[in-house]
Tab-separated table of C-alpha atoms and ligand atoms in Angstrom:
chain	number	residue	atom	x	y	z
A	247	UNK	CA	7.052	-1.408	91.275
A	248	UNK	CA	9.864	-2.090	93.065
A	249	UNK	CA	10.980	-6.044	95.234
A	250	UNK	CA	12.549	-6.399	98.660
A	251	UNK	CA	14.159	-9.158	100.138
A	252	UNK	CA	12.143	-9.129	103.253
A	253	UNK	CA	14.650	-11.309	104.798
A	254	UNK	CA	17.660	-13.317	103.617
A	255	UNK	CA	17.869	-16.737	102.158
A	256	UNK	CA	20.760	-19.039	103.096
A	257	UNK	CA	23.967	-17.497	102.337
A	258	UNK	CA	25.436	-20.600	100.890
A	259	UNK	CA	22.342	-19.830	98.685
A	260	UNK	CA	24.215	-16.572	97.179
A	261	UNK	CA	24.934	-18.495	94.249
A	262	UNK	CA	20.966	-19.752	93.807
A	263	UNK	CA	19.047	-18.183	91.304
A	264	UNK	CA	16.291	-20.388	91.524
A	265	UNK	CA	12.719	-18.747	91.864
A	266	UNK	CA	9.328	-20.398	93.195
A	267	UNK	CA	6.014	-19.530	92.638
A	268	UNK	CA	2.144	-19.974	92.948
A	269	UNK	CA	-0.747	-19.035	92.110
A	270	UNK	CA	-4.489	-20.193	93.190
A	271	UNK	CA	-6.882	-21.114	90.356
A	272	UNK	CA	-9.893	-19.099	91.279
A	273	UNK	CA	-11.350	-17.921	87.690
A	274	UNK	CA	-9.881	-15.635	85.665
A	275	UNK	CA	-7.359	-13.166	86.242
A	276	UNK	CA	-7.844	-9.412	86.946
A	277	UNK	CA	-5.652	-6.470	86.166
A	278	UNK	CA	-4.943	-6.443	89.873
A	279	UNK	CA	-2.915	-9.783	89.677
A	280	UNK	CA	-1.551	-8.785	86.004
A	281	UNK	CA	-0.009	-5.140	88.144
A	282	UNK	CA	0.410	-7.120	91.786
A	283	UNK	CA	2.165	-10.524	90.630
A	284	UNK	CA	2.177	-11.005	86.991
A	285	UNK	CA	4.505	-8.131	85.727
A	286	UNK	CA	7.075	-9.374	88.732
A	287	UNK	CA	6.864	-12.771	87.522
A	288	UNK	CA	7.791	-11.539	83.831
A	289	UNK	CA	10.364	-9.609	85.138
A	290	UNK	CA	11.859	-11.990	86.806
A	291	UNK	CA	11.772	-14.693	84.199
A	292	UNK	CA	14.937	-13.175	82.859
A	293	UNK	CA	17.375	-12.804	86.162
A	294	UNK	CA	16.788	-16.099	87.630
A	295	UNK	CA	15.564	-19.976	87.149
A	296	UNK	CA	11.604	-19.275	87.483
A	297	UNK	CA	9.489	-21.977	88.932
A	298	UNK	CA	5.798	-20.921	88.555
A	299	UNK	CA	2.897	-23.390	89.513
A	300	UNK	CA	-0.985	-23.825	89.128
A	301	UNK	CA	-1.616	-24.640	93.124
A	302	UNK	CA	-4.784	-26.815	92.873
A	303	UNK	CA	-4.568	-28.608	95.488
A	304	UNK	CA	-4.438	-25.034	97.225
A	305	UNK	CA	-7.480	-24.017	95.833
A	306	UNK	CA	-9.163	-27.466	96.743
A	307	UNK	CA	-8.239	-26.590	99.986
A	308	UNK	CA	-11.295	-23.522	99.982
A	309	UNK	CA	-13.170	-24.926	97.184
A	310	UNK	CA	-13.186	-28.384	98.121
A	311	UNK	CA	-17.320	-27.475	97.064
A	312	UNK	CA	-16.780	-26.722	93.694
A	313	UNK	CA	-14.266	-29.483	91.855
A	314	UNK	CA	-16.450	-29.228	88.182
A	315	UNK	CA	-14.709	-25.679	87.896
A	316	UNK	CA	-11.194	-26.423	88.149
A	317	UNK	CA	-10.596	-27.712	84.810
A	318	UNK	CA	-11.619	-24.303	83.085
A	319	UNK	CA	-10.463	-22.327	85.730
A	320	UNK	CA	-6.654	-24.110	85.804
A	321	UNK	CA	-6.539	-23.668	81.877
A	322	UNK	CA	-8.045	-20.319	81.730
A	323	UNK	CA	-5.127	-19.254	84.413
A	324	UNK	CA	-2.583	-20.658	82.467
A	325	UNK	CA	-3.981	-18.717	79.580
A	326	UNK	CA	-3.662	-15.452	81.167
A	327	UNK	CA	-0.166	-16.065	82.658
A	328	UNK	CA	1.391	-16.445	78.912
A	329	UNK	CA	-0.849	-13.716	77.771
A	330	UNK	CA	0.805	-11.436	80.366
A	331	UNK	CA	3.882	-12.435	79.147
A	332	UNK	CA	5.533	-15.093	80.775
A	333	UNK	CA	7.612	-16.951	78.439
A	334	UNK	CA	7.311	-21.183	79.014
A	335	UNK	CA	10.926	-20.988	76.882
A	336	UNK	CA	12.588	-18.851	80.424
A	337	UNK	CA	10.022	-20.267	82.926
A	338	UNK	CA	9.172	-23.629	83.961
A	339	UNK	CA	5.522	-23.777	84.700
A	340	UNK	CA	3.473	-26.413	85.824
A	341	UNK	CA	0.642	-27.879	87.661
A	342	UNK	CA	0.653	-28.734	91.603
A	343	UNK	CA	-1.162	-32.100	91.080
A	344	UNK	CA	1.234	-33.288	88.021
A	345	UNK	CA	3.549	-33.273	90.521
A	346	UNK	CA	2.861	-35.533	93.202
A	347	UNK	CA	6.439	-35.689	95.325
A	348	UNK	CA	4.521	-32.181	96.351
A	349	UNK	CA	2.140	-34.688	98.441
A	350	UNK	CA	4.727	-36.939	99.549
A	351	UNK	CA	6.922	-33.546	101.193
A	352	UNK	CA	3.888	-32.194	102.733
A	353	UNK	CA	3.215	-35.294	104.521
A	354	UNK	CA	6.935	-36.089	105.724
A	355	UNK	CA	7.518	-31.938	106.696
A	356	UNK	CA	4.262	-32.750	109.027
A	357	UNK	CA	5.588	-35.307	110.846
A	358	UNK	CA	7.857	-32.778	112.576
A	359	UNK	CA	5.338	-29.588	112.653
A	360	UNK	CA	4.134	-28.584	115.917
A	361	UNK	CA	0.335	-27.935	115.544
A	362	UNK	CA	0.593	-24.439	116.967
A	363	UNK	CA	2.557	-23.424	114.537
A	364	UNK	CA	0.063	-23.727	111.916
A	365	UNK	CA	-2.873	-22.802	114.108
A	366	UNK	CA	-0.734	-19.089	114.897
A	367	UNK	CA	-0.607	-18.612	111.006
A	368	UNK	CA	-2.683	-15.609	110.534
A	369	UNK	CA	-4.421	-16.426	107.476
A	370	UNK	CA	-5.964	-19.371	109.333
A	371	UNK	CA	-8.155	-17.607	110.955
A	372	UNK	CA	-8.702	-14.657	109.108
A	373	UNK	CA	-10.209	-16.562	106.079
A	374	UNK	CA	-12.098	-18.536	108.726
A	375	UNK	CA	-13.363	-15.530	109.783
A	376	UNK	CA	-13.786	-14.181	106.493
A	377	UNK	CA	-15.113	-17.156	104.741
A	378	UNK	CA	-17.720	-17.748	107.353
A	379	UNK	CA	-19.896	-19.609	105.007
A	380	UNK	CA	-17.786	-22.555	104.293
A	381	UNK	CA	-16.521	-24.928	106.747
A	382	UNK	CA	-12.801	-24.306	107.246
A	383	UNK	CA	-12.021	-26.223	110.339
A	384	UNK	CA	-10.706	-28.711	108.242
A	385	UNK	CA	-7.310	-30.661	108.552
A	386	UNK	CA	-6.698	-29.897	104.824
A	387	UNK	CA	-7.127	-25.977	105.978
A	388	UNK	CA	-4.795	-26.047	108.546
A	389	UNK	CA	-2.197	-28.431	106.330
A	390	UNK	CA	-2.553	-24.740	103.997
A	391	UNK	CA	0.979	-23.497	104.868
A	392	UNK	CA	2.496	-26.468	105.184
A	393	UNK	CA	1.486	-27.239	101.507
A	394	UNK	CA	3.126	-24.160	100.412
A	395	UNK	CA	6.022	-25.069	102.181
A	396	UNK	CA	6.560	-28.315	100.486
A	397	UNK	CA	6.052	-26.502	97.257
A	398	UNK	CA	9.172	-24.069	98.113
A	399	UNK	CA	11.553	-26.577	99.479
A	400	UNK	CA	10.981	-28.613	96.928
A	401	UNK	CA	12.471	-26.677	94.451
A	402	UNK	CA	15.085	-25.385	96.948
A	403	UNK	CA	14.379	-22.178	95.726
A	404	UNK	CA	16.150	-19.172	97.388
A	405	UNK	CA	13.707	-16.725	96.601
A	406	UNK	CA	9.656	-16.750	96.745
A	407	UNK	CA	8.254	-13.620	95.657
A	408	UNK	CA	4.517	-12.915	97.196
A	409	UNK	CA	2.256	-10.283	98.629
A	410	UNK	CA	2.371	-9.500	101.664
A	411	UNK	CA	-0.061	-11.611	103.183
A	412	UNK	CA	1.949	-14.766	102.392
A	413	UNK	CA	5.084	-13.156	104.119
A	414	UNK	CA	3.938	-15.336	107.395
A	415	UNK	CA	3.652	-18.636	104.895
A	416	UNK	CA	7.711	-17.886	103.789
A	417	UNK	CA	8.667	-17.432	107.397
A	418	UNK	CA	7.067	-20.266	108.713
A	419	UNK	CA	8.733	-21.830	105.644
A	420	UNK	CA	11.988	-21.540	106.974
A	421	UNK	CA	11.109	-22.513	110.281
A	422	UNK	CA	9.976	-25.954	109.514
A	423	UNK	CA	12.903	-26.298	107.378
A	424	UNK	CA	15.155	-25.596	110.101
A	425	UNK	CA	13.193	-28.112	112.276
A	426	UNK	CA	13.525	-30.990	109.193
A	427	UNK	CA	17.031	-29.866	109.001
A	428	UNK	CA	17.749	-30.398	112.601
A	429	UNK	CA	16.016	-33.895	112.645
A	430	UNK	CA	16.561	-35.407	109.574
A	431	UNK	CA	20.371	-33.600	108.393
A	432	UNK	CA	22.059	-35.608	110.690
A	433	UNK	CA	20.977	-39.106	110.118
A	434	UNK	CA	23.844	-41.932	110.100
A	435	UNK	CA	22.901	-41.986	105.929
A	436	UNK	CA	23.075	-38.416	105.556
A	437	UNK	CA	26.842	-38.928	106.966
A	438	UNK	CA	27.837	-41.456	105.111
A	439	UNK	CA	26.170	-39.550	101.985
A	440	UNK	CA	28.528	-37.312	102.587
A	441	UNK	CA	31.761	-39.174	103.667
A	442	UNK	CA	31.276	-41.422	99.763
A	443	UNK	CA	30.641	-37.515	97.662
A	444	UNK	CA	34.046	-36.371	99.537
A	445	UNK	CA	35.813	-39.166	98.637
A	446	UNK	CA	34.081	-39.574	95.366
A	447	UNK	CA	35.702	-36.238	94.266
A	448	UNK	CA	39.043	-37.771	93.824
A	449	UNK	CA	42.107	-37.208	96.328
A	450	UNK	CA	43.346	-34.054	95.526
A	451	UNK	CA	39.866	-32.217	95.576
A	452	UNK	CA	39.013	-33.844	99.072
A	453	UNK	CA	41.973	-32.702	100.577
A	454	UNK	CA	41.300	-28.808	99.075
A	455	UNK	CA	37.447	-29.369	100.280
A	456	UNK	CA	38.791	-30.396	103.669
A	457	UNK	CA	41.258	-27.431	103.928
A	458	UNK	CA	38.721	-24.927	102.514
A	459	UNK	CA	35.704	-26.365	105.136
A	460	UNK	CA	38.271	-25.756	108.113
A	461	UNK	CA	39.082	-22.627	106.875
A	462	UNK	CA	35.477	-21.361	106.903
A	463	UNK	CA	34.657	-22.957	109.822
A	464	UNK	CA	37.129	-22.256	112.041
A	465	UNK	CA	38.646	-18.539	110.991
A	466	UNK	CA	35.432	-17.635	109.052
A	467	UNK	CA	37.519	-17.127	105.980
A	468	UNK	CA	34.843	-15.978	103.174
A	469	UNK	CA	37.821	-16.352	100.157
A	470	UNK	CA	37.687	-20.186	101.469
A	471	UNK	CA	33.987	-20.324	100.934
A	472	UNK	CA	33.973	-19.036	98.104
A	473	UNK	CA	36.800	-21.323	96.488
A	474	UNK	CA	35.193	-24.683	98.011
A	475	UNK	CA	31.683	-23.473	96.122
A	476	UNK	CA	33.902	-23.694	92.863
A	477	UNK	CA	35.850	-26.263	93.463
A	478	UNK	CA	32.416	-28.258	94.526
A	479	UNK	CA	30.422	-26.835	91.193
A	480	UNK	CA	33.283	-27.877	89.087
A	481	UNK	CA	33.408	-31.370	89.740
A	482	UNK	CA	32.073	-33.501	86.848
A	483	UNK	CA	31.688	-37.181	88.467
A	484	UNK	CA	29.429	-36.165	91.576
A	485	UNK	CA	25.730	-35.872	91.208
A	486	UNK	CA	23.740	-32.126	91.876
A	487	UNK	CA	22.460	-33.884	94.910
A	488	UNK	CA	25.943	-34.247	96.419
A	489	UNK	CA	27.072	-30.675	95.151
A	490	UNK	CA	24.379	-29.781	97.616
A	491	UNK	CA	25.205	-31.833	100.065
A	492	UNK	CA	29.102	-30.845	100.092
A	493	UNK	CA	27.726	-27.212	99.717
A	494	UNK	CA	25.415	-27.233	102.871
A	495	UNK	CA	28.583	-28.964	104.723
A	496	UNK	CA	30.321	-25.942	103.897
A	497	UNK	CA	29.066	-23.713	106.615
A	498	UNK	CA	29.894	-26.179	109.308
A	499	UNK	CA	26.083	-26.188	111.130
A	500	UNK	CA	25.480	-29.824	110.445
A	501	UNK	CA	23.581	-30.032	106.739
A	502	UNK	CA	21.647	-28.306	104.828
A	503	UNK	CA	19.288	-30.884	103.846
A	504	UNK	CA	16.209	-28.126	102.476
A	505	UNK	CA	17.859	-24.726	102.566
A	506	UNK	CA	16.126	-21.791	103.601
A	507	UNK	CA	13.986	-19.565	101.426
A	508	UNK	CA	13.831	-15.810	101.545
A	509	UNK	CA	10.313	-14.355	100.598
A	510	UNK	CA	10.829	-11.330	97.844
A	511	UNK	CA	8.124	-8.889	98.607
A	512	UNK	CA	6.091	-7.430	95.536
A	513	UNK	CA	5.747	-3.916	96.679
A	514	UNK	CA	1.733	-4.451	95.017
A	515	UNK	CA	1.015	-1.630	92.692
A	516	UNK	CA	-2.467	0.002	94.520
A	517	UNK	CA	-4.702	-1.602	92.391
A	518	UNK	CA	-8.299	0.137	92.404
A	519	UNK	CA	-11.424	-1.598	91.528
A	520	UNK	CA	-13.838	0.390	89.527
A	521	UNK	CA	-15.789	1.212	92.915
A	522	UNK	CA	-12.121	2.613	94.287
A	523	UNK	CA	-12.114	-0.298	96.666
A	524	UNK	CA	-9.314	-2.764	96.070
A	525	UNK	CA	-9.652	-4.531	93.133
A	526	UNK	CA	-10.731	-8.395	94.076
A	527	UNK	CA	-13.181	-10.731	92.750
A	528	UNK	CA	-15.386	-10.779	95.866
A	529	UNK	CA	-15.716	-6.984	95.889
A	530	UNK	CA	-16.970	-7.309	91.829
A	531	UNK	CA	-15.261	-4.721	90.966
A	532	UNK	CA	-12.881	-6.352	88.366
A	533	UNK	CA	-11.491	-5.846	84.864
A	534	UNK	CA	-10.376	-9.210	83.649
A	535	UNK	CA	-7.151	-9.501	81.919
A	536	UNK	CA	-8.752	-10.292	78.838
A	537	UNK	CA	-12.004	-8.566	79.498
A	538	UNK	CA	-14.324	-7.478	76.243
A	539	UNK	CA	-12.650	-3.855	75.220
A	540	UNK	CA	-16.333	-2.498	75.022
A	541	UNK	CA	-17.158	-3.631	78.493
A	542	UNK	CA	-14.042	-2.133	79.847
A	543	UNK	CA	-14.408	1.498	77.949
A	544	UNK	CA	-18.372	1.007	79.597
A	545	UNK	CA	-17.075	0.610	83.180
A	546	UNK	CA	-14.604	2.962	82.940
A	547	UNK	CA	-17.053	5.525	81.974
A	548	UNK	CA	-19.463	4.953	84.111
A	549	UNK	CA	-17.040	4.563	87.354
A	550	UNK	CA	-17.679	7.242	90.411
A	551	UNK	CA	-15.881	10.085	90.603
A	552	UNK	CA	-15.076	12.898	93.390
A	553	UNK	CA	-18.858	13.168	94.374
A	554	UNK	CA	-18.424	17.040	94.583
A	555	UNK	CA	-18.380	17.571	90.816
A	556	UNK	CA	-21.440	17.158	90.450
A	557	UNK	CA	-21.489	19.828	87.792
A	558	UNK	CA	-18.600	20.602	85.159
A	559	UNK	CA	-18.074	23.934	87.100
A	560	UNK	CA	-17.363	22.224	90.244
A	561	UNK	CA	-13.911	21.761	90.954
A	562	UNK	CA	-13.116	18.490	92.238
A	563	UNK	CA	-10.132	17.016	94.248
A	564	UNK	CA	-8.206	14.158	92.979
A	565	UNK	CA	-7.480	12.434	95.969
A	566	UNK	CA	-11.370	11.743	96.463
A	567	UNK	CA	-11.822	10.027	93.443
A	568	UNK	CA	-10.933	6.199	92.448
A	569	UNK	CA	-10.154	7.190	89.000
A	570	UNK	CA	-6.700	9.102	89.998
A	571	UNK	CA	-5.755	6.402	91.640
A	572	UNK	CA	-6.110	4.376	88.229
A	573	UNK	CA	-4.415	7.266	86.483
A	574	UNK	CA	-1.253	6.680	89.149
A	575	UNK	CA	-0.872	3.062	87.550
A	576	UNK	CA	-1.605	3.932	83.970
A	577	UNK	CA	-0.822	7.465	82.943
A	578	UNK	CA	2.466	9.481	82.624
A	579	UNK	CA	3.634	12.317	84.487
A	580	UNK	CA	2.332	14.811	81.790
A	581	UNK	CA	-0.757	13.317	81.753
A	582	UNK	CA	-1.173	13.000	85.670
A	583	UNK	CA	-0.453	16.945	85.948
A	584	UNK	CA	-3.185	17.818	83.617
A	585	UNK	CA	-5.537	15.788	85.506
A	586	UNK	CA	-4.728	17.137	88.931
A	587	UNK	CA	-5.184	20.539	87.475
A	588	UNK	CA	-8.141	20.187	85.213
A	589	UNK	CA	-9.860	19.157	87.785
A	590	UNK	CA	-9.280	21.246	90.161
A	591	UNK	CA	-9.634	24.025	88.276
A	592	UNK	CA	-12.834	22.466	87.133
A	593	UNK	CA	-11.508	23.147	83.208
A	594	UNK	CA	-12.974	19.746	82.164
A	595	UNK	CA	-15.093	17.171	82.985
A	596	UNK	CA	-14.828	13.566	84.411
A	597	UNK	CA	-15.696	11.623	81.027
A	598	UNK	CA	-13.014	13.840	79.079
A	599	UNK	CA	-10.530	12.738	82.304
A	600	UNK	CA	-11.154	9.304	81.757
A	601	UNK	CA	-10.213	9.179	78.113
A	602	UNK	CA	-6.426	8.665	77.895
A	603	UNK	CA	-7.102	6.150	80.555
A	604	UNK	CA	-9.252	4.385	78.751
A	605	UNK	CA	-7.188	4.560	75.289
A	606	UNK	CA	-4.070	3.163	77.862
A	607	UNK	CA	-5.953	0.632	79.365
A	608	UNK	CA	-7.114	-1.007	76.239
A	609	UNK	CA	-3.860	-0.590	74.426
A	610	UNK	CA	-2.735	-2.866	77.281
A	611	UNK	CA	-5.273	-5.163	76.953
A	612	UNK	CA	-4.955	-5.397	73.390
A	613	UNK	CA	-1.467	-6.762	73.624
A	614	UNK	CA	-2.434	-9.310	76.217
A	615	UNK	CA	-5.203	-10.357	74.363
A	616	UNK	CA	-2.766	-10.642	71.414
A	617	UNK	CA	-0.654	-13.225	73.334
A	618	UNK	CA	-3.481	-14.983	74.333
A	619	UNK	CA	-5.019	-15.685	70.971
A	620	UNK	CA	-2.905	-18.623	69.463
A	621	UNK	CA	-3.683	-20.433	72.804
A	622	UNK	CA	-6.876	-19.819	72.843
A	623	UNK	CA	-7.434	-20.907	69.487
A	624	UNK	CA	-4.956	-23.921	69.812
A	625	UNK	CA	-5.631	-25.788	73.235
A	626	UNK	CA	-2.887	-28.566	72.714
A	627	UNK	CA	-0.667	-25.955	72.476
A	628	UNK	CA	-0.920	-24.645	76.423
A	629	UNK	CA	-0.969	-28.654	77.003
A	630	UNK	CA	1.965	-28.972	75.573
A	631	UNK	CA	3.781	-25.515	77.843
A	632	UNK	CA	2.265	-27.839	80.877
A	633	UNK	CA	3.452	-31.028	80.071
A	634	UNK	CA	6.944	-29.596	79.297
A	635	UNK	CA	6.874	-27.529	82.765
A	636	UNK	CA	5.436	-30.814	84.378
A	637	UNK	CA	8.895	-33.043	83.197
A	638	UNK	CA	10.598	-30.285	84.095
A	639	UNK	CA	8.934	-29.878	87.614
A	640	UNK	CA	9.261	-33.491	88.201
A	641	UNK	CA	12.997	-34.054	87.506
A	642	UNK	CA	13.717	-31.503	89.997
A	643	UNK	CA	11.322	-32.489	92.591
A	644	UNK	CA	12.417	-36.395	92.269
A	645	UNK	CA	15.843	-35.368	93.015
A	646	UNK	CA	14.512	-33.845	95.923
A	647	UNK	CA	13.249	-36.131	97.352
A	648	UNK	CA	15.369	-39.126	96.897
A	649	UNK	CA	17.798	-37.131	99.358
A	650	UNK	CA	14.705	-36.582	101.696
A	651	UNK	CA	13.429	-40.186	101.717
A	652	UNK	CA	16.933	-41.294	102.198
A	653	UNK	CA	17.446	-38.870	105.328
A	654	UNK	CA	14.089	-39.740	106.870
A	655	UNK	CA	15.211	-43.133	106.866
A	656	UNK	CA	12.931	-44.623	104.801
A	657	UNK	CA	14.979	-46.626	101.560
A	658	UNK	CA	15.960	-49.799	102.699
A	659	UNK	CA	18.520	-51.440	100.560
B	762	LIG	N1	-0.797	-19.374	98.961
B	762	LIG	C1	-0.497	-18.670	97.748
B	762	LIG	C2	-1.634	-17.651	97.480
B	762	LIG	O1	-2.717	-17.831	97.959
B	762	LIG	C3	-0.353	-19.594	96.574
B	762	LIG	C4	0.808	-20.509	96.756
B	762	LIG	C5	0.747	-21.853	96.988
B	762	LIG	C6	2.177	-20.157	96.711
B	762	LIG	N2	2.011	-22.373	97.083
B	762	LIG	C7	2.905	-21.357	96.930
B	762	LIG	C8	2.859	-18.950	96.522
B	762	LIG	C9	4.300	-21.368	96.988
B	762	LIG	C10	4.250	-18.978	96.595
B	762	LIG	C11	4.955	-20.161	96.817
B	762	LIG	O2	-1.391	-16.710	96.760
B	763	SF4	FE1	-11.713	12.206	89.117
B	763	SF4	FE2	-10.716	13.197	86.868
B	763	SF4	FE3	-13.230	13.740	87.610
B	763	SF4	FE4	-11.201	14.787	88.945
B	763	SF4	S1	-11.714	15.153	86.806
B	763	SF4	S2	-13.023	13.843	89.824
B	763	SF4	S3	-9.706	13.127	88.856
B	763	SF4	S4	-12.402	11.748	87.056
């Protein structure tokens, strides 16, 4: 599984490393997440400064009917994530809720979001349609996007990796960031922000800055960009908030007050379900990330095959049968070969196919489980990966939005 950059984050952003994600809680975690998301996130966790966040308020958003879940479900998700491997040492993760400057954002970003921007999301109306049991013309609904915006620019992250179906949440993303940009970078504060971090830099870097920002902005000179971004990141008495500040000056188009985010796409591994549908919880055709070993040997056994082997002398066709398509994520080349011949030459039978996937997929589990197992026997300690990720979470976000309540004009000294 490979990432894209389906489009590009700032370019004064070259030099962010910073990583944002989320993650619904809607019960527990499949093997489709674990090849889709989770394996990305892990990977990640060592390139770049990983943000990754229980969205509750998200799933409140759908499942606004069902609150006496969430507890079990947000722990139980937190649970998995470590047992696939993410590391709370590298990644900072935390809950939506803890975090309430996530509320705050959301509200100020809608002041300036046209309404038909949300209502042309997609995903607004497909899960309408799709959800047609639950009432989903709510304002909370159609705040869904918006949300997930606030989450992203709240971190300033440069990156947001996500399926594809969230591409349209990223994009819209950096529209409304734009917008807040346009409104809010400008104000008479914002200027004089910026004015006291130039001169609080000292003479001699003020006049380089100054040089360096005309050079940029006026010839385009990249070698002066580049020297202002070290000249800013080496100054020791100004605060990260005006290193950003003097940073988004940089490029000359007013401010960059919440820089733009670029979504990374997960190329999603084709997860099959055991009925060779996608694998999703609504389709019931899940193996949980910490399923029972017995129960997942069981279902494996028992899944369909090519429906013309109905005999061990018929030959069957691979691409027919949901179990090959398992075989793609699990098994080697070696192993793929003799499958696509065995059973096309008919020269074994379904249940003697399905072994080495069944030995792989529980030598899997059996890991994950293994990571699992101190946390689930030890509660306070995925507390205590939460409550770190929440301080974490928060010091960020407060910084955050100290520069965005100043800019929208609302600390009055
Ligand atoms: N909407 C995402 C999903 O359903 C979850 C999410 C919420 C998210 N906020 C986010 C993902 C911010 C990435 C970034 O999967
Ligand atoms: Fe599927 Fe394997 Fe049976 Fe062929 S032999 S139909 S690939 S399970």
């Amino acid at each position: 599984m490979t990432t894209a950059s389906s489009s590009e984050p700032d370019t004064r952003q070259s030099d962010n490393r910073r990583v944002l994600s989320g993650m619904r809680p809607t019960g527990n975690l499949h093997l489709g997440h674990y090849h889709g998301v989770l394996r990305n996130w892990v990977r990640m966790q060592d390139d770049y400064e990983c943000f990754y966040f229980v969205a509750d308020w998200h799933a409140l958003t759908t499942h606004y009917d069902a609150p006496q879940t969430m507890n079990q479900h947000v722990w139980e998700m937190v649970i998995d994530w470590l047992a696939a491997g993410v590391d709370p040492e590298q990644a900072t993760l935390f809950i939506q809720s803890h975090v309430p400057e996530h509320a705050e954002l959301h509200l100020l970003l809608s002041m300036v979001t046209p309404l038909g921007w949300l209502e042309r999301v997609p995903s607004f109306k497909d899960q309408q349609d799709k959800l047609r049991e639950k009432d989903l013309a709510t304002y909370g609904f159609l705040g869904y996007p918006l949300l997930q915006s606030a989450d992203i620019l709240m971190y300033r992250a440069a990156h947001v990796p996500v399926g594809e179906d969230q591409v349209p949440h990223v994009e819209l993303t950096r529209e409304i960031a734009r917008r807040f940009n346009h409104f809010f970078g400008r104000s008479p504060k914002f200027e004089q922000n910026l004015t006291d971090s130039i001169h609080q830099m000292g003479k001699k870097a003020a006049k380089s800055y100054h040089r360096l920002r005309q050079g940029f902005t006026e010839r385009g000179d990249r070698d002066a960009l580049d020297q202002a971004r070290e000249l800013v990141s080496n100054q020791q008495n100004i605060s990260q908030e005006q290193k950003i500040l003097l940073l988004g000056h940089m490029e000359g188009r007013g401010i960059t007050l919440l820089p733009e985010p670029a979504a990374l796409l997960t190329e999603a591994a084709k997860m099959p379900g055991l009925d060779g549908q996608k694998m999703s919880k609504s389709y019931h055709n899940t193996i949980a990330l910490r399923d029972d070993p017995k129960r997942v040997e069981q279902a494996i056994r028992v899944m369909p095959t090519d429906p013309a082997r109905v005999r061990l002398t018929d030959p069957g066709d691979p691409e027919k049968c949901p179990v090959w398509q398992l075989h793609q994520v699990y098994s080697d080349e070696t192993t793929r070969e003799w499958v696509v011949a065995g059973c096309r030459a008919a020269s074994f039978g379904c249940l003697e196919c399905k072994k080495p996937l069944i030995d792989k997929v529980l030598e899997e589990q059996e890991m994950i489980r293994e990571r699992a197992r101190p946390y689930e026997e030890n509660p306070s300690l995925v507390r205590e990966v939460i409550a770190n990720g929440d301080a974490r979470a928060r010091k960020v976000a407060s910084e955050t939005m100290q520069i965005v309540r100043e800019s929208v004009g609302t600390v009055y000294k």
